[in-house]
Coordinates of C-alpha atoms in Angstrom, one line a residue:
M1 CA 0.0 0.0 0.0
S2 CA 1.5 3.3 -1.1
L3 CA 1.0 6.3 1.2
Y4 CA -0.1 9.7 -0.1
A5 CA -1.5 12.9 1.5
V6 CA -2.6 16.4 1.0
V7 CA -1.0 18.9 3.3
G8 CA -2.3 22.4 4.1
N9 CA -3.7 24.8 6.7
P10 CA -6.6 24.6 6.8
V11 CA -7.2 21.2 5.2
E12 CA -10.1 19.8 7.2
H13 CA -12.5 20.6 4.3
S14 CA -10.4 18.8 1.7
R15 CA -12.2 16.2 -0.5
S16 CA -8.9 15.0 -1.9
P17 CA -8.7 11.8 0.2
Y18 CA -12.2 10.8 -1.1
I19 CA -11.3 11.6 -4.7
H20 CA -8.1 9.7 -4.7
Q21 CA -9.8 6.7 -3.1
L22 CA -12.3 6.7 -5.9
F23 CA -9.4 6.9 -8.4
A24 CA -7.6 4.0 -6.7
N25 CA -10.8 1.9 -6.8
Q26 CA -11.3 2.8 -10.5
T27 CA -7.7 2.0 -11.5
E28 CA -7.2 -0.9 -9.1
E29 CA -4.2 0.8 -7.5
A30 CA -3.2 0.2 -3.8
V31 CA -3.3 3.7 -2.5
D32 CA -3.7 5.1 1.1
Y33 CA -4.4 8.9 1.0
C34 CA -5.1 11.2 4.0
A35 CA -5.2 14.9 4.8
V36 CA -2.7 16.5 7.2
K37 CA -2.8 19.9 8.7
V38 CA 0.7 21.4 9.2
D39 CA 1.7 24.5 11.1
P40 CA 3.3 27.1 8.7
D41 CA 6.8 26.8 10.3
S42 CA 6.7 23.0 10.1
F43 CA 6.1 22.5 6.4
D44 CA 9.7 21.8 5.3
S45 CA 10.3 19.3 8.2
F46 CA 7.0 17.6 7.6
V47 CA 7.8 17.0 3.9
K48 CA 11.3 15.6 4.7
K49 CA 9.9 13.3 7.4
F50 CA 7.0 12.1 5.2
F51 CA 9.3 11.0 2.4
D52 CA 12.0 9.7 4.8
D53 CA 9.3 7.5 6.3
G54 CA 8.4 6.0 2.9
G55 CA 5.6 8.3 1.7
A56 CA 5.0 8.1 -2.0
G57 CA 3.6 11.5 -2.9
L58 CA 2.1 14.7 -1.5
N59 CA -0.5 17.2 -2.8
V60 CA 0.1 20.7 -1.4
T61 CA -2.6 23.3 -0.8
V62 CA -3.0 26.7 0.9
P63 CA -0.7 28.2 2.0
F64 CA 2.3 26.1 1.1
K65 CA 2.5 26.0 -2.7
E66 CA 5.3 28.5 -3.0
A67 CA 7.2 27.0 -0.1
A68 CA 6.9 23.6 -1.9
Y69 CA 8.5 25.2 -5.0
R70 CA 11.4 26.5 -2.9
L71 CA 11.9 23.1 -1.3
T72 CA 11.7 21.1 -4.5
E73 CA 15.0 20.0 -6.1
R74 CA 13.7 19.3 -9.6
H75 CA 10.7 21.1 -11.1
G76 CA 8.4 20.0 -13.9
P77 CA 7.8 22.6 -16.7
R78 CA 4.5 23.9 -15.3
A79 CA 5.9 24.3 -11.8
M80 CA 8.9 26.1 -13.2
L81 CA 6.7 28.6 -14.9
A82 CA 4.4 29.0 -12.0
R83 CA 7.1 29.0 -9.3
S84 CA 4.4 27.1 -7.3
V85 CA 4.1 23.4 -6.6
N86 CA 1.1 21.3 -5.7
T87 CA 2.4 17.8 -6.4
L88 CA 5.5 16.3 -4.8
Y89 CA 7.2 12.9 -5.3
L90 CA 10.6 11.3 -5.4
D91 CA 12.3 10.2 -8.6
D92 CA 14.2 6.9 -8.9
S93 CA 17.3 8.6 -7.5
G94 CA 15.5 9.9 -4.5
T95 CA 15.4 13.5 -5.7
L96 CA 12.4 15.6 -4.5
C97 CA 10.4 16.5 -7.6
G98 CA 7.6 19.0 -7.9
E99 CA 4.9 19.8 -10.5
N100 CA 1.9 22.1 -10.7
T101 CA -1.3 20.5 -11.8
D102 CA -3.6 23.4 -10.8
G103 CA -3.6 25.3 -14.1
I104 CA -4.3 22.2 -16.2
G105 CA -7.0 21.2 -13.9
L106 CA -8.6 24.6 -14.1
V107 CA -8.4 24.8 -17.8
R108 CA -9.7 21.3 -18.4
D109 CA -12.8 22.1 -16.2
I110 CA -13.5 25.4 -17.9
Q111 CA -12.9 24.3 -21.5
D112 CA -13.5 20.5 -21.6
N113 CA -16.2 20.0 -18.9
N114 CA -18.1 23.3 -19.3
S115 CA -17.5 24.1 -23.0
F116 CA -16.1 27.6 -22.4
P117 CA -13.1 28.4 -24.7
I118 CA -10.5 30.7 -23.2
Q119 CA -8.9 31.8 -26.6
E120 CA -9.6 35.5 -27.3
K121 CA -11.3 36.0 -23.9
R122 CA -10.7 38.9 -21.6
V123 CA -9.6 37.3 -18.4
L124 CA -9.6 38.8 -14.8
L125 CA -7.6 36.9 -12.3
V126 CA -8.2 37.8 -8.7
G127 CA -5.3 37.1 -6.4
A128 CA -1.5 36.7 -6.8
G129 CA -0.5 33.9 -4.5
G130 CA 0.4 30.3 -5.3
A131 CA -3.0 29.4 -6.6
A132 CA -3.0 32.4 -9.0
R133 CA 0.5 31.4 -10.2
G134 CA -0.6 27.9 -11.0
A135 CA -3.7 29.1 -12.9
L136 CA -1.8 31.7 -14.8
A137 CA 0.9 29.2 -15.9
E138 CA -1.7 27.4 -17.9
L139 CA -4.2 30.2 -18.8
V140 CA -1.5 32.0 -20.8
N141 CA -1.0 28.9 -23.0
H142 CA -4.6 29.2 -24.4
E143 CA -4.3 32.6 -26.0
P144 CA -6.6 34.9 -24.1
S145 CA -6.9 38.4 -25.6
S146 CA -5.8 39.9 -22.3
V147 CA -5.2 39.0 -18.6
I148 CA -5.8 41.6 -15.9
L149 CA -4.4 40.7 -12.4
V150 CA -5.9 42.4 -9.4
N151 CA -4.6 41.8 -5.8
R152 CA -4.7 43.5 -2.4
T153 CA -0.9 43.9 -2.6
F154 CA 0.0 45.5 -5.9
S155 CA 3.7 44.4 -5.8
K156 CA 2.7 40.7 -5.9
A157 CA 0.4 41.3 -8.9
E158 CA 3.2 43.4 -10.6
Q159 CA 5.6 40.5 -10.0
L160 CA 3.3 38.1 -11.9
K161 CA 2.9 40.6 -14.7
E162 CA 6.7 40.7 -15.1
E163 CA 7.0 36.9 -15.1
F164 CA 4.1 36.1 -17.4
G165 CA 4.0 39.2 -19.6
N166 CA 6.0 37.5 -22.3
F167 CA 3.4 34.8 -22.8
A168 CA 0.2 37.0 -23.0
P169 CA -0.9 40.6 -22.7
V170 CA -0.9 41.0 -18.9
E171 CA -1.6 44.1 -16.7
A172 CA -1.5 44.4 -12.9
F173 CA -3.6 46.4 -10.4
S174 CA -4.3 46.7 -6.7
Y175 CA -8.0 46.8 -5.6
D176 CA -7.4 50.6 -5.0
N177 CA -6.4 51.5 -8.5
F178 CA -8.4 48.9 -10.4
E179 CA -10.9 50.5 -12.8
A180 CA -13.7 48.1 -13.5
T181 CA -14.3 47.0 -17.1
E182 CA -16.0 44.0 -18.6
F183 CA -14.5 40.6 -18.6
D184 CA -15.5 37.3 -20.3
L185 CA -13.8 35.0 -17.7
I186 CA -13.3 35.9 -14.0
V187 CA -11.2 33.5 -11.9
N188 CA -11.1 34.0 -8.1
A189 CA -7.7 32.6 -7.0
T190 CA -7.9 34.0 -3.5
S191 CA -8.7 31.9 -0.4
L192 CA -11.4 34.3 0.7
G193 CA -14.1 31.7 0.0
L194 CA -12.7 29.6 2.9
T195 CA -13.8 32.4 5.3
G196 CA -17.0 33.3 3.5
N197 CA -15.7 36.6 2.3
L198 CA -15.7 38.1 -1.2
P199 CA -13.1 40.0 -3.3
P200 CA -14.1 43.7 -3.7
L201 CA -15.5 43.6 -7.2
E202 CA -18.4 45.5 -8.8
K203 CA -21.0 43.7 -10.8
N204 CA -20.2 45.7 -13.9
V205 CA -17.1 43.5 -14.4
L206 CA -19.3 40.8 -15.8
A207 CA -19.6 40.9 -19.6
P208 CA -22.6 39.3 -21.3
G209 CA -22.0 35.5 -21.3
C210 CA -19.4 35.8 -18.6
C211 CA -18.0 32.7 -16.8
C212 CA -17.1 33.2 -13.1
Y213 CA -14.9 30.6 -11.6
D214 CA -13.9 30.2 -7.9
M215 CA -10.9 28.0 -7.4
M216 CA -12.2 27.3 -3.9
Y217 CA -15.2 25.1 -3.1
G218 CA -17.5 24.3 -0.3
T219 CA -20.9 22.8 0.6
G220 CA -23.5 24.7 -1.3
G221 CA -21.0 26.6 -3.3
T222 CA -19.0 29.7 -2.3
G223 CA -19.8 33.3 -1.7
F224 CA -18.2 34.3 -5.0
V225 CA -20.3 31.7 -6.9
Q226 CA -23.4 33.1 -5.2
W227 CA -22.4 36.7 -6.0
A228 CA -21.8 35.7 -9.7
K229 CA -25.2 34.0 -10.0
E230 CA -27.0 37.0 -8.4
N231 CA -25.3 39.4 -10.8
G232 CA -26.2 37.5 -14.0
A233 CA -23.1 35.4 -14.8
A234 CA -23.8 32.9 -17.6
L235 CA -21.6 30.3 -15.8
A236 CA -20.9 30.4 -12.1
L237 CA -18.6 27.5 -11.1
D238 CA -16.8 26.5 -7.9
G239 CA -13.6 24.6 -7.9
I240 CA -14.9 21.0 -7.5
G241 CA -14.3 20.2 -11.2
M242 CA -10.8 21.7 -11.1
L243 CA -10.1 19.8 -7.9
V244 CA -10.9 16.5 -9.5
E245 CA -9.0 17.3 -12.8
Q246 CA -5.9 18.4 -11.0
A247 CA -6.1 15.4 -8.7
A248 CA -6.3 13.2 -11.8
E249 CA -3.2 14.7 -13.2
S250 CA -1.4 14.2 -9.9
F251 CA -2.6 10.6 -9.8
S252 CA -1.3 10.1 -13.3
I253 CA 2.2 11.5 -12.3
W254 CA 2.4 9.2 -9.3
R255 CA 0.8 6.0 -10.6
G256 CA 1.2 6.2 -14.4
K257 CA -2.6 5.8 -14.9
K258 CA -5.0 8.6 -15.8
P259 CA -8.4 8.1 -14.1
E260 CA -11.7 9.0 -15.6
T261 CA -13.0 12.2 -14.0
G262 CA -16.6 12.8 -15.2
A263 CA -18.3 10.4 -12.9
V264 CA -16.2 11.6 -9.9
I265 CA -17.2 15.2 -10.6
S266 CA -20.8 14.3 -10.9
L267 CA -20.7 12.3 -7.6
L268 CA -19.1 15.2 -5.7
R269 CA -21.6 17.7 -7.1
E270 CA -24.5 15.5 -5.9
Q271 CA -22.9 15.5 -2.4
S272 CA -22.3 19.3 -2.3

């Protein structure tokens, strides 16, 4: 039995153990997967001990994705671009390797599962932490017409603009200097949904046919999803689909088998 876990703070709400058990049953793989809450100053030591004790792989969630990048010895291409890691494993030589599956999970859910193409869309990305980095690393590969970053701390948004501006037209703002205009796709990459709060956006940012996507999820949806529905978004999605799709990509990295995601997403939606 191979041991895997998701590590974060908070992590009690995580559905990852359930999802990976479904994947294990589906693919007939011997997997034991749990959720572990770690104090911020204990992340590095936890990762080392986990793998020293024979652990096979870790998923990393809020607030440790950038710390995981710094800790990783060998980065996959998406992690290198994002400078953020959500999937850890050891290679055959025992080197700690990291990849980021968040962006590909997000894009697959938006485009493949919900038939909303990103190409030539005006994108607003809210937040500039590890989740935003992972999202942006894949979004820029799908040729949006523009990407606007808005974040409470302007310097963090500006840093992302500098890093990703070569891949797509990117602009950065703080909430204080952000002048609302219409967007076709709005992605909330903040963790505000975990506390029931909302990013300070006006409803006039929603273009006709707009898709609003909260990378967080919770029972009954999130406050951002509810706000989007109340203000006329054509699509208002929480992060359950992304969660399943990024988990499937992690599972594939670890086990060499790509599980089927549609039935798992449907099951989780029935339960939420």
